Amino acid sequence: MLRFSVLLLAGCLLASNSQANDTLQNRKSAAIMPDADNAGLKLPTGFSALKVAENVGRARHLVVNSQGDVYVKLSGKVGDKGILVLRDLNKDGRTEEVTGFGNYGGTGIAIHNGYLYASSDEEVFRYKLNVNGAVETPYQPEKIITGLINRRQHESKSITLDKNGNIYVNIGAYSNSCQVKDRQPGSLGMNPCPILDSAGGIWQFKSDVLNQTYGNGVRFATGLRNVVGLDWNNQTNSLYVTQHGRDQLNSLFPQFYDTTTNANLPAETMYEMKQGDNAGWPYVYYDPFQNKKMLAPEYGGDGKTEGSAVYKNPAMAFPAHMAPNALLFYTGSMFPEKYKNGAFIAFHGSWNRSPLPQEGYYVAFVPFENGKPTGKWEIFANGFAGVDVITSTRAAQHRPCGLAQGPDGSLYVSDDNKGTIYRILYNGK
Amino acid sequence: MRIVKQFAGLGSFCWGMFFLLCSNAGMAQTASLKSSIERGKTVYVQRCMVCHQQDGGGVPHLNPPLDGASAVKGKDKSKLISILLKGMSDRVEIDGEYYSNNMASHADLSDQQIADVLNYIRNNWSNKVPTPVTPAEVKSVRAKTK
């Protein structure tokens, strides 16, 4: 509780540094001035940024309600709070009041049809919102889903909801590549991979039924090693996910891969997953240079042999190991038309590229046209790491982890390293 | 007097030899640790660096740091040897943090290679532990591990 008070004080101090400017012409965020240095970010022309709050804890995913209150899911609790509520009392864009609830760490958080949904690494809860979009009974959540597998590795349970009363939960595989001995050089893959029965995919549950577990849910999509970013695309009315590709090709199978091929393989991937789809983990990985699904070395692959064609092709491939931790389809009207219905992806940043420099640590944008990605992604917001070249992951000061869209169409980004909440605005003509 | 002088001279000579031998032994040990550390770097690059990183910093919440880690710098060499032989897949707190990824067993490395890589991580970055890990110690822990 003491720590929490300190946090509240920090929020107040932060707020005292802010400047209100009522003469700002932008109607969409009238009184909000960006930070002079754009919160340290490099953004496209016309965009600006501010720090909504700092040092809030390990901020994983976040969501903004109709009033502009920011709900942040923490992976480690601050005091007894696993969900923080950041409120901007004087409408300058910065946080003046920090409260919280939810006595569990986790990653997933979403607002849908009058409820706030949040996940621990084993369960999903929901809280009724009042007409002001606030949680009225923070200490009496409804437990929607329980008993999901958490074996330390890939334990985050990310969530999204569709328009038909369903909630989708990622259950990450508790393994790198389903080897008999996880991450053991030369250990072969279990065949079939037994992990896929209860993990390594997306499970669908009802969003309003209590105490559901595996037996009540549907394995909606499988063959996904670990999905931290996922979002329901309301334009295509379908689920999109971003997968963290497998690690350590060269250290596990040095006869087929060297450090450079490991640094560049496999691609991080975005998929549109329909019910019953299989992305092929652990049997294949995606090579973005050959544009092929390659047979994993644990299952007889040698870096040259193609894998089975039955598995789903990605909608988009990104450089290896960058860890896409959040996916958000932009539906706001603040940003230019190009961004409408396109996908923002928060890349947490790599570690598996050693000894080559690490990559990622930015927010990317994937333009969509007619419900399909155009094929060319771009870096949207960079500079989170605070250093140009990262040889060791710990050198990155901030790591993008969550994305949310504010009611005015601004984009929020959370950092789970130092707990900074960013807000990106568009002020261009 | 002459005898005493001669005796004293002999004494000085003996002490001199003694110090020479001692410093030679010390230098021999330092040289041996130094070459072990050098060999250990090769093992580190092949086996450890991808997870624990070039600077021994690890990856926050996934792979624990070795630089500054109490278990790496500590006196309990057996525990450290045992982690390399058996790997690590339990949820344990390490210097106040929890880490998600599993570490594989590296029991296929020789006693000498394990001693070398441990000497490397105990004497690199901010770590400075002059007490070497020896192949004999690895052999002894390995015998108990089986």
Coordinates of C-alpha atoms in Angstrom, one line a residue:
Chain A
M1 CA 0.0 0.0 0.0
L2 CA 2.9 2.3 0.8
R3 CA 4.4 1.6 -2.6
F4 CA 1.1 2.4 -4.1
S5 CA 0.9 5.8 -2.4
V6 CA 4.4 6.5 -3.8
L7 CA 3.1 5.6 -7.2
L8 CA 0.2 8.0 -6.8
L9 CA 2.6 10.7 -5.7
A10 CA 4.8 10.0 -8.8
G11 CA 1.7 10.4 -10.9
C12 CA 1.0 13.8 -9.3
L13 CA 4.6 14.9 -9.8
L14 CA 4.4 13.9 -13.4
A15 CA 1.3 15.9 -13.9
S16 CA 2.8 19.0 -12.4
N17 CA 5.3 19.1 -15.2
S18 CA 2.7 19.1 -17.9
Q19 CA 1.6 22.2 -19.7
A20 CA -2.0 22.9 -20.6
N21 CA -2.6 25.0 -23.7
D22 CA -6.1 25.9 -24.5
T23 CA -5.2 27.8 -27.6
L24 CA -4.2 24.6 -29.4
Q25 CA -6.2 24.4 -32.6
N26 CA -6.7 20.7 -32.8
R27 CA -10.3 20.1 -31.9
K28 CA -9.7 16.4 -31.3
S29 CA -7.4 16.9 -28.3
A30 CA -7.9 20.5 -27.5
A31 CA -5.9 21.0 -24.4
I32 CA -3.3 18.2 -24.9
M33 CA 0.2 19.4 -25.6
P34 CA 2.7 16.8 -26.6
D35 CA 6.0 16.5 -24.7
A36 CA 8.7 18.8 -26.2
D37 CA 10.7 15.8 -27.2
N38 CA 7.7 13.7 -28.3
A39 CA 8.3 11.4 -25.3
G40 CA 11.6 10.5 -26.9
L41 CA 9.9 8.9 -29.9
K42 CA 10.6 9.2 -33.6
L43 CA 7.3 9.5 -35.4
P44 CA 6.1 10.2 -38.9
T45 CA 5.5 13.8 -39.9
G46 CA 2.4 15.3 -38.2
F47 CA 2.5 12.9 -35.3
S48 CA 3.5 13.8 -31.7
A49 CA 3.6 12.0 -28.4
L50 CA 3.5 12.5 -24.7
K51 CA 4.1 10.4 -21.6
V52 CA 0.8 9.7 -19.9
A53 CA 2.5 8.2 -16.9
E54 CA 5.9 6.7 -15.9
N55 CA 7.0 4.0 -13.6
V56 CA 3.6 2.4 -13.2
G57 CA 5.0 -1.1 -13.1
R58 CA 5.4 -3.9 -15.7
A59 CA 2.6 -2.6 -18.0
R60 CA 1.5 -5.4 -20.3
H61 CA -1.7 -4.7 -22.3
L62 CA -3.9 -1.7 -21.8
V63 CA -7.3 -0.4 -22.8
V64 CA -8.9 3.0 -22.7
N65 CA -12.6 3.5 -21.7
S66 CA -15.1 6.0 -23.2
Q67 CA -14.0 8.7 -20.7
G68 CA -10.4 8.4 -21.5
D69 CA -9.5 6.4 -18.3
V70 CA -6.6 4.0 -19.0
Y71 CA -6.8 0.5 -17.6
V72 CA -3.4 -1.1 -17.5
K73 CA -2.8 -4.8 -16.8
L74 CA 0.4 -5.4 -14.9
S75 CA 2.4 -8.7 -15.1
G76 CA 3.7 -8.2 -11.6
K77 CA 1.4 -6.6 -9.0
V78 CA 2.2 -3.2 -7.5
G79 CA 1.1 -3.7 -3.9
D80 CA -2.0 -5.8 -4.3
K81 CA -3.0 -4.2 -7.6
G82 CA -2.7 -6.1 -10.8
I83 CA -4.9 -3.6 -12.8
L84 CA -4.2 0.1 -12.6
V85 CA -6.6 2.9 -13.5
L86 CA -4.9 6.0 -14.8
R87 CA -7.2 9.1 -14.7
D88 CA -6.5 12.5 -16.3
L89 CA -8.4 14.9 -14.0
N90 CA -7.5 18.2 -15.6
K91 CA -7.7 16.9 -19.2
D92 CA -4.1 17.8 -20.1
G93 CA -3.4 14.2 -21.2
R94 CA -1.3 13.3 -18.2
T95 CA -2.2 11.1 -15.3
E96 CA -3.2 12.8 -12.0
E97 CA -4.9 9.9 -10.2
V98 CA -3.7 6.3 -10.1
T99 CA -6.0 3.7 -8.4
G100 CA -6.2 0.0 -8.9
F101 CA -7.7 -3.4 -8.2
G102 CA -7.3 -7.0 -9.3
N103 CA -5.1 -9.1 -7.0
Y104 CA -3.3 -10.9 -9.8
G105 CA -0.6 -10.4 -12.4
G106 CA -1.2 -11.1 -16.1
T107 CA -1.3 -9.6 -19.6
G108 CA -4.7 -9.5 -21.2
I109 CA -7.2 -6.7 -20.9
A110 CA -10.1 -5.6 -23.0
I111 CA -13.4 -3.6 -22.9
H112 CA -16.4 -5.1 -24.7
N113 CA -20.2 -4.6 -24.4
G114 CA -20.1 -2.9 -21.0
Y115 CA -17.6 -5.1 -19.4
L116 CA -13.9 -4.9 -18.6
Y117 CA -12.2 -8.3 -19.2
A118 CA -8.7 -9.1 -17.7
S119 CA -6.6 -12.2 -17.5
S120 CA -4.1 -13.7 -15.1
D121 CA -1.8 -16.4 -16.5
E122 CA -4.4 -19.1 -15.7
E123 CA -7.8 -17.4 -15.6
V124 CA -10.0 -14.7 -17.2
F125 CA -12.3 -12.3 -15.2
R126 CA -14.8 -9.6 -16.1
Y127 CA -16.1 -6.5 -14.3
K128 CA -19.3 -4.7 -15.1
L129 CA -18.8 -1.1 -16.2
N130 CA -21.2 1.7 -15.3
V131 CA -22.6 4.4 -17.6
N132 CA -19.4 6.3 -17.1
G133 CA -17.3 3.4 -18.3
A134 CA -15.9 2.8 -14.8
V135 CA -15.6 -0.5 -12.9
E136 CA -18.2 -0.3 -10.0
T137 CA -17.4 -3.5 -8.1
P138 CA -13.6 -4.0 -8.6
Y139 CA -13.4 -6.7 -5.8
Q140 CA -16.3 -8.8 -7.1
P141 CA -15.3 -9.9 -10.6
E142 CA -17.0 -12.7 -12.5
K143 CA -14.6 -15.6 -13.2
I144 CA -15.3 -16.4 -16.9
I145 CA -12.5 -18.9 -17.6
T146 CA -10.3 -21.0 -15.2
G147 CA -7.7 -23.7 -15.2
L148 CA -5.7 -22.7 -18.2
I149 CA -2.2 -24.2 -18.5
N150 CA 0.7 -22.1 -17.1
R151 CA 4.0 -23.8 -17.2
R152 CA 6.1 -20.7 -16.9
Q153 CA 7.1 -20.5 -20.6
H154 CA 4.8 -18.4 -22.8
E155 CA 2.4 -18.0 -20.0
S156 CA 0.7 -14.8 -21.0
K157 CA -3.1 -15.2 -21.7
S158 CA -3.9 -12.5 -24.2
I159 CA -7.6 -11.9 -25.0
T160 CA -9.9 -10.4 -27.7
L161 CA -13.6 -10.6 -28.3
D162 CA -15.9 -10.8 -31.4
K163 CA -19.3 -9.5 -32.1
N164 CA -21.1 -12.8 -31.4
G165 CA -20.5 -13.2 -27.7
N166 CA -17.2 -15.1 -27.9
I167 CA -13.8 -14.4 -26.2
Y168 CA -10.6 -15.7 -27.7
V169 CA -7.7 -16.6 -25.4
N170 CA -4.1 -17.4 -26.4
I171 CA -2.6 -20.4 -24.6
G172 CA 1.1 -20.3 -25.5
A173 CA 3.1 -23.5 -25.9
Y174 CA 5.2 -24.2 -22.8
S175 CA 8.1 -25.2 -25.1
N176 CA 10.3 -23.7 -27.8
S177 CA 9.8 -26.4 -30.5
C178 CA 8.2 -29.4 -28.8
Q179 CA 11.5 -31.2 -28.4
V180 CA 11.6 -34.3 -26.1
K181 CA 13.9 -32.1 -24.0
D182 CA 13.1 -28.4 -24.4
R183 CA 16.0 -26.3 -25.7
Q184 CA 18.4 -29.3 -25.6
P185 CA 20.8 -29.3 -28.5
G186 CA 19.9 -32.0 -31.0
S187 CA 16.8 -33.3 -29.1
L188 CA 14.1 -34.3 -31.6
G189 CA 10.5 -33.2 -31.7
M190 CA 7.7 -35.2 -30.1
N191 CA 5.4 -36.5 -32.9
P192 CA 2.6 -35.8 -32.7
C193 CA 3.3 -32.8 -30.4
P194 CA 1.3 -33.5 -27.2
I195 CA 1.4 -29.9 -26.1
L196 CA -1.2 -29.0 -28.8
D197 CA -4.0 -30.6 -26.9
S198 CA -4.0 -27.9 -24.3
A199 CA -1.7 -25.1 -25.6
G200 CA 0.0 -23.8 -28.7
G201 CA -3.3 -22.2 -30.0
I202 CA -6.2 -19.9 -29.6
W203 CA -9.2 -21.1 -27.5
Q204 CA -12.7 -19.8 -27.9
F205 CA -15.1 -19.4 -24.9
K206 CA -18.4 -17.6 -24.3
S207 CA -17.8 -14.1 -23.0
D208 CA -20.7 -14.3 -20.5
V209 CA -20.6 -17.8 -19.0
L210 CA -18.9 -18.3 -15.7
N211 CA -16.2 -20.9 -14.7
Q212 CA -15.5 -22.3 -18.2
T213 CA -12.5 -24.4 -18.7
Y214 CA -11.0 -26.5 -21.5
G215 CA -14.1 -28.7 -21.7
N216 CA -16.4 -25.7 -22.3
G217 CA -14.2 -24.1 -24.8
V218 CA -13.2 -24.8 -28.4
R219 CA -9.7 -25.0 -29.7
F220 CA -10.4 -22.4 -32.4
A221 CA -7.0 -22.4 -34.0
T222 CA -3.8 -24.4 -33.5
G223 CA -0.1 -24.7 -34.4
L224 CA 0.6 -21.3 -32.9
R225 CA 3.7 -21.3 -30.7
N226 CA 3.0 -18.2 -28.7
V227 CA 0.6 -15.4 -29.6
V228 CA 0.8 -12.3 -27.4
G229 CA -0.8 -9.9 -29.9
L230 CA -4.3 -10.7 -31.2
D231 CA -7.2 -8.6 -32.2
W232 CA -10.7 -9.1 -33.8
N233 CA -10.9 -7.3 -37.1
N234 CA -14.4 -5.9 -37.3
Q235 CA -14.0 -5.1 -41.0
T236 CA -13.2 -8.6 -42.0
N237 CA -15.1 -10.0 -39.0
S238 CA -12.2 -12.4 -38.3
L239 CA -9.4 -13.0 -35.9
Y240 CA -5.8 -11.9 -36.5
V241 CA -2.9 -13.0 -34.4
T242 CA 0.8 -12.3 -34.3
Q243 CA 3.1 -15.3 -33.5
H244 CA 6.5 -15.3 -31.8
G245 CA 8.5 -17.7 -34.0
R246 CA 10.8 -20.4 -32.5
D247 CA 14.2 -19.7 -31.1
Q248 CA 17.7 -21.1 -31.3
L249 CA 17.9 -22.8 -34.7
N250 CA 21.7 -22.6 -34.6
S251 CA 22.4 -23.5 -31.0
L252 CA 20.1 -26.5 -31.2
F253 CA 21.0 -27.7 -34.7
P254 CA 24.5 -26.2 -35.5
Q255 CA 25.0 -28.6 -38.4
F256 CA 22.2 -26.8 -40.4
Y257 CA 22.3 -23.2 -39.2
D258 CA 24.9 -20.6 -38.2
T259 CA 24.5 -17.5 -36.1
T260 CA 23.5 -15.4 -39.1
T261 CA 20.8 -17.7 -40.3
N262 CA 19.5 -18.0 -36.7
A263 CA 19.4 -14.2 -36.4
N264 CA 17.3 -14.0 -39.5
L265 CA 15.1 -17.1 -39.2
P266 CA 12.3 -17.8 -38.7
A267 CA 10.0 -14.8 -39.5
E268 CA 7.7 -13.4 -36.9
T269 CA 4.3 -13.9 -38.5
M270 CA 0.8 -12.4 -38.6
Y271 CA -2.1 -14.7 -39.5
E272 CA -5.8 -14.4 -40.1
M273 CA -7.0 -17.5 -38.3
K274 CA -10.4 -19.0 -39.1
Q275 CA -11.9 -21.7 -37.0
G276 CA -9.9 -25.0 -37.5
D277 CA -6.9 -23.3 -39.0
N278 CA -3.4 -24.7 -38.2
A279 CA -0.3 -22.5 -38.5
G280 CA 2.0 -25.5 -38.3
W281 CA 4.1 -25.1 -35.1
P282 CA 6.2 -27.1 -34.1
Y283 CA 6.4 -28.9 -37.4
V284 CA 7.2 -26.0 -39.7
Y285 CA 8.6 -22.5 -39.4
Y286 CA 8.3 -19.6 -41.9
D287 CA 11.3 -18.5 -44.0
P288 CA 10.6 -15.0 -45.2
F289 CA 13.5 -15.1 -47.7
Q290 CA 12.2 -18.1 -49.6
N291 CA 8.5 -17.3 -48.7
K292 CA 8.2 -20.9 -47.7
K293 CA 7.1 -23.0 -44.7
M294 CA 10.2 -25.0 -43.9
L295 CA 10.4 -28.4 -42.1
A296 CA 11.6 -27.8 -38.5
P297 CA 15.0 -29.5 -37.8
E298 CA 13.3 -31.3 -34.8
Y299 CA 11.1 -33.1 -37.4
G300 CA 13.8 -33.9 -40.0
G301 CA 14.4 -30.5 -41.5
D302 CA 17.8 -29.3 -42.6
G303 CA 17.1 -25.7 -43.5
K304 CA 16.5 -26.7 -47.1
T305 CA 13.5 -29.0 -46.9
E306 CA 10.1 -27.6 -47.3
G307 CA 7.4 -28.5 -44.8
S308 CA 3.8 -29.6 -45.4
A309 CA 1.6 -27.3 -47.5
V310 CA -1.4 -28.1 -45.3
Y311 CA -0.5 -25.4 -42.8
K312 CA -1.7 -21.8 -43.0
N313 CA 0.4 -19.2 -44.8
P314 CA 1.0 -15.9 -42.9
A315 CA -0.8 -12.8 -43.9
M316 CA 2.4 -10.9 -43.3
A317 CA 6.0 -11.8 -42.3
F318 CA 8.4 -9.7 -40.2
P319 CA 12.0 -10.0 -39.3
A320 CA 12.9 -12.8 -36.9
H321 CA 12.7 -12.7 -33.1
M322 CA 11.3 -9.1 -32.7
A323 CA 8.5 -10.4 -30.5
P324 CA 5.2 -8.9 -31.6
N325 CA 3.4 -8.4 -28.3
A326 CA 0.4 -6.4 -29.3
L327 CA -1.9 -6.1 -32.4
L328 CA -4.4 -3.4 -32.9
F329 CA -6.7 -2.6 -35.8
Y330 CA -7.0 1.2 -36.0
T331 CA -10.6 2.3 -36.4
G332 CA -10.3 5.9 -35.2
S333 CA -10.5 9.1 -37.2
M334 CA -7.7 11.2 -35.7
F335 CA -5.0 9.6 -37.8
P336 CA -4.8 10.1 -41.6
E337 CA -7.0 8.0 -43.9
K338 CA -4.1 5.6 -44.6
Y339 CA -4.2 4.3 -41.1
K340 CA -7.9 3.5 -41.0
N341 CA -8.5 -0.3 -40.6
G342 CA -4.7 -0.9 -40.8
A343 CA -2.8 -2.9 -38.1
F344 CA -0.4 -1.5 -35.5
I345 CA 2.0 -4.0 -34.0
A346 CA 4.0 -3.4 -30.9
F347 CA 7.4 -5.2 -31.2
H348 CA 8.8 -6.0 -27.7
G349 CA 12.3 -6.4 -29.2
S350 CA 14.5 -9.4 -29.7
W351 CA 17.0 -11.4 -27.7
N352 CA 17.6 -14.4 -29.9
R353 CA 19.8 -12.6 -32.5
S354 CA 23.1 -12.7 -30.5
P355 CA 25.9 -12.0 -31.4
L356 CA 24.2 -9.8 -34.0
P357 CA 22.6 -6.6 -32.8
Q358 CA 19.0 -7.0 -31.4
E359 CA 16.0 -5.7 -33.4
G360 CA 12.5 -4.5 -32.8
Y361 CA 11.6 -2.3 -29.8
Y362 CA 9.2 -0.3 -32.0
V363 CA 5.6 0.0 -33.1
A364 CA 5.1 -1.0 -36.7
F365 CA 2.2 -0.3 -39.0
V366 CA 0.7 -2.6 -41.6
P367 CA -1.6 -0.9 -44.2
F368 CA -4.7 -2.8 -45.1
E369 CA -6.8 -2.4 -48.2
N370 CA -10.1 -4.1 -48.7
G371 CA -9.5 -6.2 -45.7
K372 CA -6.1 -7.5 -46.8
P373 CA -2.6 -6.3 -45.8
T374 CA -0.9 -4.5 -48.7
G375 CA 2.3 -6.4 -48.2
K376 CA 4.5 -3.5 -47.0
W377 CA 4.9 -2.8 -43.3
E378 CA 6.7 0.2 -41.9
I379 CA 8.1 1.4 -38.6
F380 CA 5.6 3.8 -37.1
A381 CA 7.0 4.8 -33.7
N382 CA 10.7 4.1 -32.8
G383 CA 13.1 5.3 -30.1
F384 CA 11.6 3.4 -27.2
A385 CA 14.9 1.7 -26.5
G386 CA 16.7 5.0 -26.1
V387 CA 19.9 3.6 -27.7
D388 CA 20.6 3.1 -31.4
V389 CA 22.3 -0.3 -31.2
I390 CA 21.3 -3.0 -28.8
T391 CA 23.7 -5.9 -28.3
S392 CA 22.1 -7.1 -25.1
T393 CA 18.4 -6.9 -24.4
R394 CA 18.8 -5.3 -21.0
A395 CA 20.2 -2.2 -22.7
A396 CA 16.8 -1.3 -24.0
Q397 CA 15.2 1.3 -21.7
H398 CA 11.6 0.9 -22.8
R399 CA 10.0 -2.1 -24.5
P400 CA 6.6 -1.7 -26.3
C401 CA 4.2 -4.3 -25.1
G402 CA 0.6 -3.1 -25.4
L403 CA -1.5 -1.0 -27.7
A404 CA -4.9 0.8 -27.2
Q405 CA -7.0 3.3 -29.1
G406 CA -8.4 6.3 -27.1
P407 CA -11.9 7.6 -27.7
D408 CA -10.4 10.5 -29.6
G409 CA -8.5 8.1 -31.9
S410 CA -5.1 8.7 -30.3
L411 CA -2.8 5.6 -29.9
Y412 CA -1.6 4.4 -26.5
V413 CA 1.5 2.3 -26.1
S414 CA 2.6 0.6 -22.9
D415 CA 6.2 -0.3 -21.9
D416 CA 6.6 -3.3 -19.6
N417 CA 10.3 -2.5 -18.8
K418 CA 10.1 0.8 -17.0
G419 CA 6.3 1.2 -17.0
T420 CA 5.9 4.2 -19.2
I421 CA 2.5 4.8 -20.9
Y422 CA 2.8 6.7 -24.2
R423 CA 0.1 8.5 -26.1
I424 CA 0.6 9.3 -29.8
L425 CA -1.4 12.1 -31.4
Y426 CA -1.8 13.4 -34.9
N427 CA -1.8 17.2 -35.3
G428 CA -1.0 17.5 -39.0
K429 CA -3.3 19.0 -41.5
Chain B
M1 CA 81.1 -15.1 12.7
R2 CA 82.0 -16.4 9.2
I3 CA 79.9 -19.4 9.8
V4 CA 77.0 -17.4 11.0
K5 CA 77.3 -15.1 8.0
Q6 CA 77.4 -18.0 5.7
F7 CA 74.4 -19.5 7.4
A8 CA 72.6 -16.2 7.2
G9 CA 73.4 -16.1 3.5
L10 CA 72.1 -19.6 3.0
G11 CA 69.0 -18.5 4.9
S12 CA 68.4 -15.6 2.6
F13 CA 68.9 -17.9 -0.4
C14 CA 66.4 -20.4 1.0
W15 CA 63.8 -17.7 1.6
G16 CA 64.4 -16.4 -1.8
M17 CA 63.9 -19.8 -3.3
F18 CA 60.8 -20.2 -1.2
F19 CA 59.2 -17.0 -2.5
L20 CA 60.3 -17.8 -6.0
L21 CA 58.6 -21.1 -5.8
C22 CA 55.5 -19.6 -4.2
S23 CA 55.1 -16.9 -6.8
N24 CA 55.8 -19.4 -9.5
A25 CA 53.0 -21.6 -8.2
G26 CA 50.7 -18.5 -8.0
M27 CA 51.6 -17.5 -11.5
A28 CA 51.1 -21.1 -12.6
Q29 CA 47.6 -21.1 -11.1
T30 CA 46.8 -17.6 -12.6
A31 CA 48.0 -18.8 -16.0
S32 CA 46.0 -21.9 -15.7
L33 CA 42.9 -20.0 -14.7
K34 CA 43.5 -17.5 -17.5
S35 CA 43.7 -20.2 -20.1
S36 CA 40.7 -21.9 -18.7
I37 CA 38.8 -18.6 -19.0
E38 CA 39.9 -18.2 -22.6
R39 CA 38.7 -21.7 -23.5
G40 CA 35.5 -21.0 -21.6
K41 CA 34.7 -18.1 -23.8
T42 CA 34.4 -20.4 -26.8
V43 CA 32.0 -22.7 -24.9
Y44 CA 30.0 -19.6 -23.7
V45 CA 29.6 -18.3 -27.3
Q46 CA 28.4 -21.7 -28.5
R47 CA 26.1 -22.7 -25.7
C48 CA 25.2 -19.8 -23.4
M49 CA 25.4 -16.5 -25.2
V50 CA 22.1 -16.7 -27.1
C51 CA 20.1 -16.7 -23.9
H52 CA 22.4 -15.0 -21.4
Q53 CA 23.6 -12.4 -23.9
Q54 CA 27.1 -11.1 -24.7
D55 CA 27.3 -9.0 -21.6
G56 CA 25.9 -11.7 -19.3
G57 CA 22.9 -9.5 -18.8
G58 CA 20.3 -12.2 -19.6
V59 CA 16.9 -11.2 -20.8
P60 CA 14.5 -9.6 -18.4
H61 CA 12.0 -12.1 -17.1
L62 CA 13.0 -14.8 -19.5
N63 CA 16.6 -15.7 -19.0
P64 CA 18.5 -14.8 -15.8
P65 CA 21.6 -12.6 -15.8
L66 CA 25.0 -14.1 -15.0
D67 CA 26.7 -10.8 -14.5
G68 CA 26.4 -10.0 -10.8
A69 CA 24.4 -13.1 -10.1
S70 CA 24.8 -14.4 -6.5
A71 CA 24.8 -18.0 -7.6
V72 CA 27.5 -17.4 -10.2
K73 CA 29.8 -15.5 -7.9
G74 CA 29.0 -17.6 -4.8
K75 CA 31.1 -20.1 -2.9
D76 CA 28.8 -23.0 -3.8
K77 CA 30.6 -24.3 -6.9
S78 CA 28.7 -27.6 -6.7
K79 CA 25.4 -26.0 -7.2
L80 CA 26.6 -24.1 -10.2
I81 CA 28.1 -27.2 -11.7
S82 CA 24.9 -29.1 -11.1
I83 CA 22.8 -26.4 -13.0
L84 CA 25.0 -27.0 -16.0
L85 CA 24.7 -30.7 -15.8
K86 CA 21.0 -30.9 -15.1
G87 CA 19.6 -27.8 -16.7
M88 CA 16.9 -25.7 -15.0
S89 CA 13.2 -26.0 -15.5
D90 CA 11.7 -25.2 -12.1
R91 CA 10.1 -22.0 -11.1
V92 CA 12.6 -20.6 -8.7
E93 CA 13.4 -17.1 -7.6
I94 CA 16.8 -15.8 -8.6
D95 CA 18.0 -12.7 -6.9
G96 CA 14.4 -11.5 -6.4
E97 CA 13.1 -12.3 -9.9
Y98 CA 11.4 -15.1 -11.7
Y99 CA 12.4 -16.3 -15.2
S100 CA 10.2 -18.1 -17.8
N101 CA 12.5 -20.0 -20.1
N102 CA 13.9 -23.5 -19.5
M103 CA 17.6 -24.1 -19.6
A104 CA 18.8 -27.3 -21.2
S105 CA 21.2 -29.8 -19.6
H106 CA 24.8 -29.4 -20.8
A107 CA 26.0 -32.7 -19.5
D108 CA 27.4 -33.6 -22.9
L109 CA 30.2 -31.1 -22.3
S110 CA 33.4 -32.5 -20.9
D111 CA 34.5 -31.9 -17.2
Q112 CA 37.1 -29.6 -18.6
Q113 CA 34.7 -27.6 -20.8
I114 CA 32.2 -27.2 -17.8
A115 CA 35.1 -26.0 -15.6
D116 CA 36.2 -23.6 -18.3
V117 CA 32.9 -22.0 -19.0
L118 CA 32.2 -21.6 -15.3
N119 CA 35.6 -19.9 -14.9
Y120 CA 34.7 -17.7 -17.8
I121 CA 31.3 -16.5 -16.3
R122 CA 32.8 -16.2 -12.8
N123 CA 35.6 -13.9 -14.1
N124 CA 33.9 -11.8 -16.8
W125 CA 31.9 -8.6 -16.8
S126 CA 31.7 -7.4 -13.2
N127 CA 32.3 -10.9 -11.8
K128 CA 35.8 -11.6 -10.3
V129 CA 36.1 -14.9 -8.5
P130 CA 39.7 -16.0 -8.3
T131 CA 38.9 -19.4 -6.9
P132 CA 38.9 -21.6 -10.0
V133 CA 36.4 -24.4 -10.8
T134 CA 38.4 -27.6 -11.6
P135 CA 37.6 -30.5 -13.8
A136 CA 38.0 -32.7 -10.8
E137 CA 35.2 -30.8 -9.0
V138 CA 32.9 -31.2 -12.1
K139 CA 33.8 -34.9 -12.2
S140 CA 32.8 -35.3 -8.5
V141 CA 29.5 -33.5 -8.9
R142 CA 28.8 -35.5 -12.1
A143 CA 29.3 -38.7 -10.3
K144 CA 26.8 -37.7 -7.6
T145 CA 24.3 -36.4 -10.2
K146 CA 24.1 -39.7 -12.1

